PDB file of C-alpha atoms in Angstrom:
ATOM      1  CA  MET A 739     112.031  96.657 105.066  1.00 44.00           C
ATOM      2  CA  LYS A 740     114.788  93.736 105.606  1.00 47.00           C
ATOM      3  CA  ARG A 741     112.227  90.884 104.368  1.00 47.00           C
ATOM      4  CA  LEU A 742     111.145  92.888 101.415  1.00 45.00           C
ATOM      5  CA  VAL A 743     115.030  92.487 100.461  1.00 45.00           C
ATOM      6  CA  ALA A 744     115.275  88.962 101.265  1.00 45.00           C
ATOM      7  CA  VAL A 745     111.884  88.549  98.924  1.00 43.00           C
ATOM      8  CA  LEU A 746     114.173  90.555  96.032  1.00 43.00           C
ATOM      9  CA  MET A 747     116.667  88.417  96.488  1.00 42.00           C
ATOM     10  CA  VAL A 748     115.165  84.735  96.786  1.00 41.00           C
ATOM     11  CA  LEU A 749     112.790  84.894  93.935  1.00 42.00           C
ATOM     12  CA  GLY A 750     115.418  87.166  91.233  1.00 36.00           C
ATOM     13  CA  LEU A 751     113.105  90.125  91.475  1.00 41.00           C
ATOM     14  CA  ALA A 752     110.720  86.974  89.386  1.00 48.00           C
ATOM     15  CA  LEU A 753     108.220  89.213  91.540  1.00 54.00           C
ATOM     16  CA  ALA A 754     106.841  92.761  90.350  1.00 66.00           C
ATOM     17  CA  GLN A 755     106.039  96.326  92.235  1.00 84.00           C
ATOM     18  CA  SER A 756     103.562  97.637  89.919  1.00 92.00           C
ATOM     19  CA  LEU A 757     101.662  94.804  87.218  1.00 95.00           C
ATOM     20  CA  VAL A 758      99.833  96.435  83.505  1.00 97.00           C
ATOM     21  CA  VAL A 759      98.658  95.750  81.075  1.00 98.00           C
ATOM     22  CA  GLU A 760      97.504  98.135  77.837  1.00 98.00           C
ATOM     23  CA  VAL A 761      94.311  98.046  76.249  1.00 98.00           C
ATOM     24  CA  GLN A 762      93.363  99.766  73.061  1.00 97.00           C
ATOM     25  CA  GLY A 763      90.015 102.173  72.559  1.00 97.00           C
ATOM     26  CA  SER A 764      88.921 105.497  74.312  1.00 97.00           C
ATOM     27  CA  LEU A 765      89.097 106.303  77.671  1.00 97.00           C
ATOM     28  CA  GLU A 766      85.406 105.277  78.433  1.00 97.00           C
ATOM     29  CA  GLU A 767      85.267 102.194  76.044  1.00 98.00           C
ATOM     30  CA  VAL A 768      89.016 101.226  78.679  1.00 98.00           C
ATOM     31  CA  GLU A 769      86.904 101.442  81.602  1.00 98.00           C
ATOM     32  CA  ALA A 770      83.890  99.781  80.450  1.00 98.00           C
ATOM     33  CA  LYS A 771      86.554  96.691  79.480  1.00 98.00           C
ATOM     34  CA  THR A 772      88.178  97.091  83.554  1.00 98.00           C
ATOM     35  CA  LEU A 773      84.797  97.233  85.329  1.00 98.00           C
ATOM     36  CA  LYS A 774      83.873  94.055  83.103  1.00 98.00           C
ATOM     37  CA  ALA A 775      87.145  92.423  83.826  1.00 98.00           C
ATOM     38  CA  LEU A 776      87.089  92.685  87.231  1.00 98.00           C
ATOM     39  CA  GLU A 777      83.504  91.878  88.052  1.00 98.00           C
ATOM     40  CA  ALA A 778      84.463  88.711  85.814  1.00 98.00           C
ATOM     41  CA  ALA A 779      86.720  87.879  88.377  1.00 98.00           C
ATOM     42  CA  GLY A 780      85.376  88.624  91.157  1.00 98.00           C
ATOM     43  CA  LEU A 781      85.444  91.570  92.406  1.00 98.00           C
ATOM     44  CA  GLN A 782      83.408  95.055  92.748  1.00 97.00           C
ATOM     45  CA  ALA A 783      84.704  99.016  92.126  1.00 98.00           C
ATOM     46  CA  ASP A 784      83.365 101.390  94.979  1.00 97.00           C
ATOM     47  CA  ARG A 785      84.027 104.232  93.065  1.00 96.00           C
ATOM     48  CA  VAL A 786      85.624 105.913  90.067  1.00 97.00           C
ATOM     49  CA  LEU A 787      87.744 109.220  90.555  1.00 97.00           C
ATOM     50  CA  ASN A 788      88.299 111.320  88.025  1.00 97.00           C
ATOM     51  CA  LEU A 789      92.375 112.483  89.227  1.00 97.00           C
ATOM     52  CA  GLY A 790      93.248 113.222  85.702  1.00 97.00           C
ATOM     53  CA  GLU A 791      90.456 116.038  85.689  1.00 97.00           C
ATOM     54  CA  GLN A 792      90.901 116.971  88.991  1.00 96.00           C
ATOM     55  CA  VAL A 793      94.804 117.583  88.468  1.00 97.00           C
ATOM     56  CA  ARG A 794      94.522 119.261  85.413  1.00 97.00           C
ATOM     57  CA  GLN A 795      91.980 121.946  86.917  1.00 97.00           C
ATOM     58  CA  VAL A 796      94.444 122.328  90.204  1.00 96.00           C
ATOM     59  CA  THR A 797      98.071 122.467  88.260  1.00 96.00           C
ATOM     60  CA  GLY A 798      97.256 123.418  83.934  1.00 96.00           C
ATOM     61  CA  PRO A 799      97.546 121.190  81.142  1.00 96.00           C
ATOM     62  CA  GLY A 800      99.596 118.947  79.957  1.00 96.00           C
ATOM     63  CA  PHE A 801      98.442 115.673  82.909  1.00 97.00           C
ATOM     64  CA  PRO A 802      97.532 112.705  81.036  1.00 96.00           C
ATOM     65  CA  ASP A 803      94.123 111.240  81.514  1.00 97.00           C
ATOM     66  CA  TYR A 804      94.197 108.901  84.429  1.00 98.00           C
ATOM     67  CA  ARG A 805      91.354 107.428  86.409  1.00 98.00           C
ATOM     68  CA  LEU A 806      91.558 105.328  89.618  1.00 98.00           C
ATOM     69  CA  VAL A 807      89.503 102.575  90.267  1.00 98.00           C
ATOM     70  CA  VAL A 808      88.732 101.963  93.474  1.00 98.00           C
ATOM     71  CA  LEU A 809      87.274  98.121  94.819  1.00 98.00           C
ATOM     72  CA  LYS A 810      84.916  98.099  97.533  1.00 97.00           C
ATOM     73  CA  PRO A 811      86.258  95.834 100.252  1.00 97.00           C
ATOM     74  CA  GLU A 812      86.537  91.976  99.912  1.00 97.00           C
ATOM     75  CA  ALA A 813      87.786  88.645 102.104  1.00 98.00           C
ATOM     76  CA  GLY A 814      91.125  89.351 100.846  1.00 98.00           C
ATOM     77  CA  SER A 815      91.380  93.446 102.549  1.00 98.00           C
ATOM     78  CA  VAL A 816      90.045  92.270 105.158  1.00 98.00           C
ATOM     79  CA  GLU A 817      92.329  89.192 106.004  1.00 98.00           C
ATOM     80  CA  ALA A 818      94.951  90.807 104.989  1.00 98.00           C
ATOM     81  CA  VAL A 819      94.411  94.316 107.164  1.00 98.00           C
ATOM     82  CA  SER A 820      93.099  91.634 110.231  1.00 97.00           C
ATOM     83  CA  LYS A 821      97.229  89.691 110.171  1.00 97.00           C
ATOM     84  CA  ASN A 822      99.106  92.692 109.808  1.00 96.00           C
ATOM     85  CA  PRO A 823      97.505  97.029 108.971  1.00 97.00           C
ATOM     86  CA  MET A 824     100.287  97.923 107.453  1.00 96.00           C
ATOM     87  CA  ALA A 825      98.601  96.019 104.417  1.00 97.00           C
ATOM     88  CA  ALA A 826      96.479  99.442 104.306  1.00 97.00           C
ATOM     89  CA  ILE A 827      98.671 101.087 102.615  1.00 96.00           C
ATOM     90  CA  VAL A 828      96.626  99.873  99.021  1.00 95.00           C
ATOM     91  CA  LEU A 829      94.036  98.530 100.865  1.00 96.00           C
ATOM     92  CA  PRO A 830      90.851  98.343  98.866  1.00 97.00           C
ATOM     93  CA  PRO A 831      93.446  98.364  96.502  1.00 97.00           C
ATOM     94  CA  THR A 832      93.361 100.663  93.517  1.00 98.00           C
ATOM     95  CA  VAL A 833      93.145 100.030  89.891  1.00 98.00           C
ATOM     96  CA  PHE A 834      94.854 102.673  87.044  1.00 98.00           C
ATOM     97  CA  ILE A 835      93.615 103.771  83.750  1.00 98.00           C
ATOM     98  CA  THR A 836      96.289 106.616  81.872  1.00 98.00           C
ATOM     99  CA  GLY A 837      96.771 106.627  78.623  1.00 96.00           C
ATOM    100  CA  GLU A 838      95.883 109.059  75.567  1.00 93.00           C
ATOM    101  CA  GLY A 839      94.143 109.216  72.826  1.00 91.00           C
ATOM    102  CA  LYS A 840      93.333 105.166  72.303  1.00 94.00           C
ATOM    103  CA  ARG A 841      95.932 104.232  73.649  1.00 96.00           C
ATOM    104  CA  TYR A 842      95.588 103.388  77.819  1.00 98.00           C
ATOM    105  CA  MET A 843      98.053 101.476  80.222  1.00 98.00           C
ATOM    106  CA  VAL A 844      96.071  99.698  83.111  1.00 98.00           C
ATOM    107  CA  GLY A 845      97.491  98.332  86.297  1.00 97.00           C
ATOM    108  CA  THR A 846      97.583  97.547  90.217  1.00 97.00           C
ATOM    109  CA  PHE A 847     100.127  96.031  92.596  1.00 94.00           C
ATOM    110  CA  ASP A 848     101.740  93.635  92.519  1.00 93.00           C
ATOM    111  CA  GLY A 849     100.199  91.019  95.240  1.00 93.00           C
ATOM    112  CA  ARG A 850     102.589  88.666  95.807  1.00 91.00           C
ATOM    113  CA  LEU A 851     105.367  91.277  96.872  1.00 85.00           C
ATOM    114  CA  LEU A 852     103.901  93.022  99.135  1.00 88.00           C
ATOM    115  CA  PHE A 853     101.727  90.720 100.652  1.00 94.00           C
ATOM    116  CA  SER A 854     104.719  88.716 101.061  1.00 90.00           C
ATOM    117  CA  MET A 855     106.798  91.593 102.252  1.00 86.00           C
ATOM    118  CA  LEU A 856     103.880  91.778 104.844  1.00 91.00           C
ATOM    119  CA  GLY A 857     103.592  88.554 106.092  1.00 93.00           C
ATOM    120  CA  VAL A 858      99.972  88.010 104.993  1.00 96.00           C
ATOM    121  CA  TYR A 859      99.829  86.123 101.446  1.00 96.00           C
ATOM    122  CA  GLY A 860      98.248  82.934 101.297  1.00 96.00           C
ATOM    123  CA  GLY A 861      94.624  82.478 102.099  1.00 97.00           C
ATOM    124  CA  GLU A 862      91.954  85.269 101.096  1.00 98.00           C
ATOM    125  CA  VAL A 863      94.920  87.024 100.391  1.00 98.00           C
ATOM    126  CA  GLU A 864      95.760  84.991  97.668  1.00 97.00           C
ATOM    127  CA  ARG A 865      92.956  84.789  96.022  1.00 98.00           C
ATOM    128  CA  LEU A 866      92.937  87.761  95.708  1.00 98.00           C
ATOM    129  CA  VAL A 867      95.815  88.694  94.301  1.00 97.00           C
ATOM    130  CA  TRP A 868      94.374  85.399  92.021  1.00 97.00           C
ATOM    131  CA  ARG A 869      90.907  88.492  91.019  1.00 98.00           C
ATOM    132  CA  LEU A 870      93.270  91.232  90.504  1.00 98.00           C
ATOM    133  CA  GLU A 871      95.689  89.459  87.905  1.00 97.00           C
ATOM    134  CA  ALA A 872      92.885  87.836  86.022  1.00 98.00           C
ATOM    135  CA  ALA A 873      91.206  90.585  85.909  1.00 98.00           C
ATOM    136  CA  LEU A 874      94.175  92.311  84.129  1.00 98.00           C
ATOM    137  CA  GLY A 875      94.644  89.680  82.383  1.00 98.00           C
ATOM    138  CA  ARG A 876      90.944  89.308  80.590  1.00 98.00           C
ATOM    139  CA  LEU A 877      92.470  93.092  79.370  1.00 98.00           C
ATOM    140  CA  GLY A 878      95.349  91.550  76.989  1.00 97.00           C
ATOM    141  CA  PRO A 879      99.531  90.565  78.035  1.00 97.00           C
ATOM    142  CA  VAL A 880     100.552  91.663  82.115  1.00 96.00           C
ATOM    143  CA  LYS A 881     103.641  93.310  82.485  1.00 95.00           C
ATOM    144  CA  ARG A 882     105.306  92.933  84.984  1.00 92.00           C
ATOM    145  CA  ILE A 883     108.064  96.225  86.473  1.00 89.00           C
ATOM    146  CA  ALA A 884     110.373  95.102  88.839  1.00 85.00           C
ATOM    147  CA  PRO A 885     111.951  97.281  91.535  1.00 81.00           C
ATOM    148  CA  ALA A 886     114.382 100.147  89.918  1.00 77.00           C
ATOM    149  CA  LEU A 887     116.698  99.495  93.009  1.00 72.00           C
ATOM    150  CA  MET A 888     116.401  97.265  95.916  1.00 61.00           C
ATOM    151  CA  PRO A 889     115.531  98.953  98.893  1.00 60.00           C
ATOM    152  CA  ASP A 890     119.359  99.840 101.734  1.00 59.00           C
ATOM    153  CA  PRO A 891     118.107  97.241 104.778  1.00 56.00           C
ATOM    154  CA  SER A 892     120.259  98.923 106.957  1.00 58.00           C
ATOM    155  CA  SER A 893     118.182 102.595 106.267  1.00 62.00           C
ATOM    156  CA  GLY A 894     115.440 100.945 108.795  1.00 65.00           C
ATOM    157  CA  MET A 895     112.359 102.532 106.860  1.00 72.00           C
ATOM    158  CA  MET A 896     109.392 100.277 107.226  1.00 86.00           C
ATOM    159  CA  PRO A 897     106.361  99.947 104.446  1.00 90.00           C
ATOM    160  CA  ALA A 898     104.212 102.427 106.844  1.00 95.00           C
ATOM    161  CA  LEU A 899     104.632 105.183 108.773  1.00 97.00           C
ATOM    162  CA  LEU A 900     103.244 104.396 112.181  1.00 97.00           C
ATOM    163  CA  TYR A 901     102.853 106.155 115.511  1.00 98.00           C
ATOM    164  CA  ARG A 902     100.565 105.434 118.810  1.00 98.00           C
ATOM    165  CA  VAL A 903      98.274 107.228 120.205  1.00 98.00           C
ATOM    166  CA  PRO A 904      97.360 106.322 124.283  1.00 97.00           C
ATOM    167  CA  SER A 905      94.019 106.051 125.780  1.00 97.00           C
ATOM    168  CA  ALA A 906      91.992 106.899 122.326  1.00 98.00           C
ATOM    169  CA  LYS A 907      89.313 105.950 120.329  1.00 98.00           C
ATOM    170  CA  VAL A 908      89.769 105.369 117.012  1.00 98.00           C
ATOM    171  CA  GLU A 909      87.063 106.992 115.977  1.00 98.00           C
ATOM    172  CA  ASP A 910      88.484 110.530 117.262  1.00 98.00           C
ATOM    173  CA  VAL A 911      91.967 109.457 115.604  1.00 98.00           C
ATOM    174  CA  VAL A 912      90.343 109.350 112.206  1.00 98.00           C
ATOM    175  CA  LEU A 913      88.048 112.647 113.131  1.00 98.00           C
ATOM    176  CA  LEU A 914      91.713 114.571 113.654  1.00 98.00           C
ATOM    177  CA  VAL A 915      93.925 113.178 110.838  1.00 98.00           C
ATOM    178  CA  GLU A 916      90.463 114.190 108.574  1.00 98.00           C
ATOM    179  CA  THR A 917      90.865 117.278 109.694  1.00 97.00           C
ATOM    180  CA  GLU A 918      94.389 117.902 109.821  1.00 97.00           C
ATOM    181  CA  LEU A 919      94.519 116.234 105.796  1.00 97.00           C
ATOM    182  CA  THR A 920      91.600 118.224 105.159  1.00 97.00           C
ATOM    183  CA  SER A 921      93.917 121.369 107.158  1.00 96.00           C
ATOM    184  CA  ASN A 922      96.902 121.421 104.617  1.00 96.00           C
ATOM    185  CA  GLY A 923      95.505 121.135 101.122  1.00 94.00           C
ATOM    186  CA  LEU A 924      94.284 117.561 100.386  1.00 95.00           C
ATOM    187  CA  ASN A 925      91.464 116.751  99.242  1.00 94.00           C
ATOM    188  CA  LEU A 926      90.005 113.388 101.431  1.00 95.00           C
ATOM    189  CA  LEU A 927      86.827 110.716 100.088  1.00 93.00           C
ATOM    190  CA  PRO A 928      84.714 109.291 102.525  1.00 94.00           C
ATOM    191  CA  ASN A 929      86.760 106.803 104.589  1.00 96.00           C
ATOM    192  CA  VAL A 930      85.915 103.318 104.131  1.00 97.00           C
ATOM    193  CA  LYS A 931      85.895 100.273 106.911  1.00 97.00           C
ATOM    194  CA  VAL A 932      88.124  97.389 106.132  1.00 98.00           C
ATOM    195  CA  GLY A 933      87.698  94.824 108.652  1.00 97.00           C
ATOM    196  CA  PRO A 934      89.142  96.460 111.689  1.00 97.00           C
ATOM    197  CA  VAL A 935      91.471  98.673 109.865  1.00 98.00           C
ATOM    198  CA  THR A 936      89.604 102.207 109.110  1.00 98.00           C
ATOM    199  CA  VAL A 937      90.947 103.454 105.416  1.00 98.00           C
ATOM    200  CA  ILE A 938      91.336 107.639 105.153  1.00 98.00           C
ATOM    201  CA  MET A 939      92.034 108.214 101.617  1.00 97.00           C
ATOM    202  CA  PRO A 940      93.430 111.382 100.855  1.00 96.00           C
ATOM    203  CA  CYS A 941      94.902 113.049  97.410  1.00 95.00           C
ATOM    204  CA  LYS A 942      96.942 116.275  96.455  1.00 96.00           C
ATOM    205  CA  SER A 943      96.976 117.283  93.200  1.00 96.00           C
ATOM    206  CA  GLU A 944     100.435 118.523  92.654  1.00 96.00           C
ATOM    207  CA  TRP A 945     102.206 115.525  94.111  1.00 96.00           C
ATOM    208  CA  ALA A 946      99.706 112.979  91.974  1.00 97.00           C
ATOM    209  CA  ARG A 947     100.639 115.819  89.255  1.00 97.00           C
ATOM    210  CA  VAL A 948     104.416 115.065  89.946  1.00 97.00           C
ATOM    211  CA  MET A 949     104.226 111.838  90.889  1.00 97.00           C
ATOM    212  CA  PHE A 950     102.671 110.491  87.788  1.00 97.00           C
ATOM    213  CA  LEU A 951     103.992 112.288  85.061  1.00 97.00           C
ATOM    214  CA  THR A 952     107.634 110.462  86.576  1.00 96.00           C
ATOM    215  CA  GLN A 953     106.146 107.049  86.825  1.00 95.00           C
ATOM    216  CA  PRO A 954     102.119 106.076  85.454  1.00 95.00           C
ATOM    217  CA  ALA A 955     102.171 102.480  87.177  1.00 93.00           C
ATOM    218  CA  GLY A 956     102.522 104.109  90.626  1.00 93.00           C
ATOM    219  CA  GLY A 957      98.536 104.303  90.748  1.00 94.00           C
ATOM    220  CA  PHE A 958      98.220 101.600  93.117  1.00 94.00           C
ATOM    221  CA  ALA A 959      98.991 103.507  95.967  1.00 93.00           C
ATOM    222  CA  ALA A 960      96.630 106.291  95.132  1.00 94.00           C
ATOM    223  CA  PRO A 961      94.052 107.905  96.537  1.00 94.00           C
ATOM    224  CA  CYS A 962      96.887 108.261 100.038  1.00 94.00           C
ATOM    225  CA  ARG A 963      96.546 105.530 101.977  1.00 96.00           C
ATOM    226  CA  PHE A 964      96.032 106.883 105.655  1.00 98.00           C
ATOM    227  CA  PHE A 965      94.614 104.141 108.464  1.00 98.00           C
ATOM    228  CA  ALA A 966      93.839 103.415 112.062  1.00 98.00           C
ATOM    229  CA  MET A 967      92.389 100.840 113.994  1.00 98.00           C
ATOM    230  CA  GLN A 968      91.689 100.273 117.528  1.00 98.00           C
ATOM    231  CA  MET A 969      94.629  98.499 119.556  1.00 96.00           C
ATOM    232  CA  GLY A 970      93.420  98.011 123.369  1.00 96.00           C
ATOM    233  CA  GLN A 971      93.305 101.237 125.115  1.00 97.00           C
ATOM    234  CA  ASP A 972      95.386 103.279 122.147  1.00 98.00           C
ATOM    235  CA  VAL A 973      95.035 103.929 118.433  1.00 98.00           C
ATOM    236  CA  LEU A 974      97.855 102.197 115.946  1.00 98.00           C
ATOM    237  CA  VAL A 975      97.587 105.372 113.513  1.00 98.00           C
ATOM    238  CA  GLY A 976      99.671 105.622 110.147  1.00 98.00           C
ATOM    239  CA  ALA A 977     100.115 106.239 106.260  1.00 98.00           C
ATOM    240  CA  ILE A 978     101.875 105.051 103.317  1.00 96.00           C
ATOM    241  CA  GLU A 979     106.030 105.634 103.825  1.00 95.00           C
ATOM    242  CA  PRO A 980     106.299 107.699 100.390  1.00 95.00           C
ATOM    243  CA  MET A 981     109.858 106.900 100.333  1.00 93.00           C
ATOM    244  CA  LEU A 982     108.617 103.543  99.388  1.00 90.00           C
ATOM    245  CA  MET A 983     107.928 104.976  95.585  1.00 92.00           C
ATOM    246  CA  THR A 984     111.302 106.129  94.962  1.00 91.00           C
ATOM    247  CA  ILE A 985     112.042 102.132  94.290  1.00 88.00           C
ATOM    248  CA  MET A 986     110.418 102.112  90.769  1.00 91.00           C
ATOM    249  CA  PRO A 987     112.351 103.265  87.996  1.00 92.00           C
ATOM    250  CA  GLY A 988     112.333 106.191  86.831  1.00 93.00           C
ATOM    251  CA  VAL A 989     112.096 108.031  90.206  1.00 94.00           C
ATOM    252  CA  MET A 990     115.859 108.350  91.657  1.00 93.00           C
ATOM    253  CA  GLY A 991     117.305 111.559  90.690  1.00 94.00           C
ATOM    254  CA  SER A 992     113.979 113.023  89.216  1.00 96.00           C
ATOM    255  CA  PRO A 993     111.830 115.805  90.967  1.00 95.00           C
ATOM    256  CA  ALA A 994     109.067 112.828  92.600  1.00 96.00           C
ATOM    257  CA  VAL A 995     112.300 112.671  95.059  1.00 97.00           C
ATOM    258  CA  ALA A 996     111.696 115.910  96.110  1.00 97.00           C
ATOM    259  CA  MET A 997     108.048 116.115  96.377  1.00 97.00           C
ATOM    260  CA  LEU A 998     107.748 112.332  98.030  1.00 97.00           C
ATOM    261  CA  GLN A 999     110.573 114.347 101.372  1.00 97.00           C
ATOM    262  CA  GLU A1000     107.554 117.149 100.859  1.00 97.00           C
ATOM    263  CA  ALA A1001     104.950 114.275 101.114  1.00 97.00           C
ATOM    264  CA  LYS A1002     106.900 112.603 103.875  1.00 97.00           C
ATOM    265  CA  ARG A1003     107.027 115.714 106.208  1.00 97.00           C
ATOM    266  CA  VAL A1004     103.224 116.861 105.073  1.00 97.00           C
ATOM    267  CA  MET A1005     102.130 113.026 106.783  1.00 97.00           C
ATOM    268  CA  THR A1006     104.372 112.549 109.536  1.00 98.00           C
ATOM    269  CA  GLY A1007     103.593 115.947 111.291  1.00 97.00           C
ATOM    270  CA  ILE A1008      99.716 115.355 110.563  1.00 98.00           C
ATOM    271  CA  LEU A1009     100.337 111.854 112.699  1.00 98.00           C
ATOM    272  CA  GLU A1010     102.251 113.912 114.760  1.00 98.00           C
ATOM    273  CA  ALA A1011      99.193 115.886 115.266  1.00 97.00           C
ATOM    274  CA  THR A1012      97.178 112.952 116.708  1.00 97.00           C
ATOM    275  CA  GLY A1013      99.746 113.492 120.172  1.00 97.00           C
ATOM    276  CA  GLY A1014     101.432 110.277 118.485  1.00 96.00           C
ATOM    277  CA  THR A1015     104.391 108.580 119.038  1.00 97.00           C
ATOM    278  CA  PRO A1016     106.104 106.694 116.777  1.00 96.00           C
ATOM    279  CA  TYR A1017     105.815 102.883 116.617  1.00 95.00           C
ATOM    280  CA  ARG A1018     107.554 100.064 115.449  1.00 91.00           C
ATOM    281  CA  PRO A1019     105.388  96.523 114.881  1.00 86.00           C
ATOM    282  CA  GLY A1020     106.517  94.141 118.145  1.00 75.00           C
ATOM    283  CA  GLN A1021     107.439  97.589 120.629  1.00 64.00           C
TER     284      GLN A1021
END
């Protein structure tokens, strides 16, 4: 997080946590426009998830339309996780579509901020960022949503929860994580290989409802990412740090904080179930 603070201070919050654009039309029309814009920018959708319908079925009415376009892994995603596996917390990228009636918000993460923080910006990673920005730009003027507060460098918080599992195979750890996620009531998508990293994408409707009613622009981090990578004879396994979302506008002081704390407790328990021990890069 010290790197994140340094980036924010140097750039004077010029970078954002998420990028959004407002698009007029029905949900189906906006989705079609988004997919066309992504394709024109050289990006392909792997799947489109109807998160809004899923959340309403599980938790009841009162949740807006919300769709997640999860992209196919490309060269930038592979390069990013190869340089720093923590980049898998948002890869492969998600473009979210949310709103009601004839007005929708389309958005994704700001790769300039996150990838600079992780020390992977440049090369194919930079080109991925350009493509995401270009795709949104085809839909209208892009708005940058900056973090609402500066992370505390003394907290020691990293973007990801990391554990190292000794004398293990990545396939076995992935299977164990998926089993634990299912037993904790999370829905799972098929895992995805992004270079040397296997990305696991679970979702819990109750968490999604609280988070996205509080801050709809947080959809770039959905579905939640767990990941695993062979590291010699051991396996590095991790997940996005849920508390990272507290720096988004409107989150601190809201019910989302308690939800994120619960999510961290559950996710930490799942990682601990692999038999690993907490890990920090450089150990």
